[in-house]
Short mmCIF file of C-alpha atoms in Angstrom, two decimals:
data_model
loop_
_atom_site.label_atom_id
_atom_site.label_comp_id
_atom_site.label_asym_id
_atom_site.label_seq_id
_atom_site.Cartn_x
_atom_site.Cartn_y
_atom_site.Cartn_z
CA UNK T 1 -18.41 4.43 36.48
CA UNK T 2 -21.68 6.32 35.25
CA UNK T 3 -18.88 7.28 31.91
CA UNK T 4 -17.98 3.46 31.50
CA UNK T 5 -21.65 2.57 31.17
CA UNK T 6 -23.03 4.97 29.04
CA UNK T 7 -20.05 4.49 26.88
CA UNK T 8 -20.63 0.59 26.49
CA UNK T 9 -24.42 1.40 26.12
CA UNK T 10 -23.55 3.60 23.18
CA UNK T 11 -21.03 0.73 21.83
CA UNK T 12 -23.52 -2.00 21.81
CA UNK T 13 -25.59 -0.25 19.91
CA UNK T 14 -23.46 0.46 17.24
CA UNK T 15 -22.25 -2.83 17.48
CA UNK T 16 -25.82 -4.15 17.19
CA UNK T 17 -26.21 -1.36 14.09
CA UNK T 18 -23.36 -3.16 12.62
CA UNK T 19 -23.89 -6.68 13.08
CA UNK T 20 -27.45 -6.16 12.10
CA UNK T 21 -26.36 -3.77 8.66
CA UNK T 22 -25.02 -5.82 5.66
CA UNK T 23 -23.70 -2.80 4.53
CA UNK T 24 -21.25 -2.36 7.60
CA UNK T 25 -19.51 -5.92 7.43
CA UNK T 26 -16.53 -4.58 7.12
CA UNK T 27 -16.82 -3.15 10.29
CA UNK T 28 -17.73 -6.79 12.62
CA UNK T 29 -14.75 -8.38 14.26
CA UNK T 30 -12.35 -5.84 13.07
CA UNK T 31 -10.87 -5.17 16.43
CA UNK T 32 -12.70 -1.96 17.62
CA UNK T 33 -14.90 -3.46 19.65
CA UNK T 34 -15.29 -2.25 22.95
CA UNK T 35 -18.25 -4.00 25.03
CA UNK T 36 -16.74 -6.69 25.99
CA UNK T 37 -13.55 -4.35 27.42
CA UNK T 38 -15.92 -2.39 28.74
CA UNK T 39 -17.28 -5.49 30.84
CA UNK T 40 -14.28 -5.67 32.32
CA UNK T 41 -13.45 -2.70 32.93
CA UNK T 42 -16.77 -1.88 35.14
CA UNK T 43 -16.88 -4.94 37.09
CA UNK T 44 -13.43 -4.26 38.34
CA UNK T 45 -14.22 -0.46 39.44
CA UNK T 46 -17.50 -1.89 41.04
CA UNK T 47 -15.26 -4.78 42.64
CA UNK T 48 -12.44 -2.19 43.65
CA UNK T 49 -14.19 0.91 44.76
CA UNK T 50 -17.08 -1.57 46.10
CA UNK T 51 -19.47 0.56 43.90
CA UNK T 52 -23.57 -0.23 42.95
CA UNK T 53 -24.43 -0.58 39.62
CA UNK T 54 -25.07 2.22 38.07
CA UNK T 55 -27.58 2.94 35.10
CA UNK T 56 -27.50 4.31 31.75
CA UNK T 57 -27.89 7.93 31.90
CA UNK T 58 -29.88 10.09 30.03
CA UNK T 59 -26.83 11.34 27.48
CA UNK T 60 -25.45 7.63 27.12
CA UNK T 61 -29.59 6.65 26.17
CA UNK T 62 -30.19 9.33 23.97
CA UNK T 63 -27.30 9.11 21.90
CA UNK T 64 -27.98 5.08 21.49
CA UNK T 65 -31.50 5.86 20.39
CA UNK T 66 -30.33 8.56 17.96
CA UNK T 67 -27.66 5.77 16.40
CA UNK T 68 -30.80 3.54 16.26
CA UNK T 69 -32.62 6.19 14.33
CA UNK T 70 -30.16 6.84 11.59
CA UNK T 71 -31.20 5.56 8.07
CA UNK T 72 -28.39 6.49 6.60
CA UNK T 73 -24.91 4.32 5.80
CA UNK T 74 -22.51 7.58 5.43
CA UNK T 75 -24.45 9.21 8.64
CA UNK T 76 -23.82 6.35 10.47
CA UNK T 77 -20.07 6.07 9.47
CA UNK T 78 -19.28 9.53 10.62
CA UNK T 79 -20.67 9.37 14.15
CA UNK T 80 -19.18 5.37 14.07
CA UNK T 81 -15.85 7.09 13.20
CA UNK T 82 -16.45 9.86 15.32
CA UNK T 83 -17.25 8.51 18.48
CA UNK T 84 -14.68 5.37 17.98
CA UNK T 85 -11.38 7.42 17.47
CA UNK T 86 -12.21 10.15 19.88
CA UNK T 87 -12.22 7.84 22.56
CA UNK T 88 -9.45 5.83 21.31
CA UNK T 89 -7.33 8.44 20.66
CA UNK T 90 -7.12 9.75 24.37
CA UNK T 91 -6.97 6.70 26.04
CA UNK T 92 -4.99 3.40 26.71
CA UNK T 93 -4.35 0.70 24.27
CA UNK T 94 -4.19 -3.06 24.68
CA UNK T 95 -2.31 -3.88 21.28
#
């Protein structure tokens, strides 16, 4: 559970980045998003395994903050890309 959160921590904040970033259009509503997956998919372990919330932990908030730091479009892209297909590539798909 304490993965799932930091994890949709550190999405919504590059999905902020990118909604708020002209430059990264091309990135908003092009399927990758994972918040709202990520919504579901942490109710229903707190619903099954009758679990409390849990909060964002120090790695998941530091690494947000960091994304909110960067100034740079191609520094941005490379930790977008980065973190994106890493967990992607490991894990189940919905398409």
């Amino acid at each position: 559970l304490h993965f799932l959160v930091d994890s949709q921590h550190v999405y919504q904040a590059m999905e902020d980045i990118v909604n708020e970033r002209e430059e990264l259009s091309v990135f908003r509503g092009c399927g990758l998003e994972r918040t709202g997956p990520l919504d579901t998919d942490i109710a229903f372990m707190k619903d099954e395994y009758k679990l409390a919330d849990a909060a964002v932990g120090k790695f998941g908030a530091d690494y947000a903050a960091h994304l909110r730091s960067i100034e740079s479009i191609p520094e941005f892209v490379c930790h977008f890309y980065n973190f994106y297909f890493a967990h992607t590539a490991g894990g189940a798909h919905d398409w």
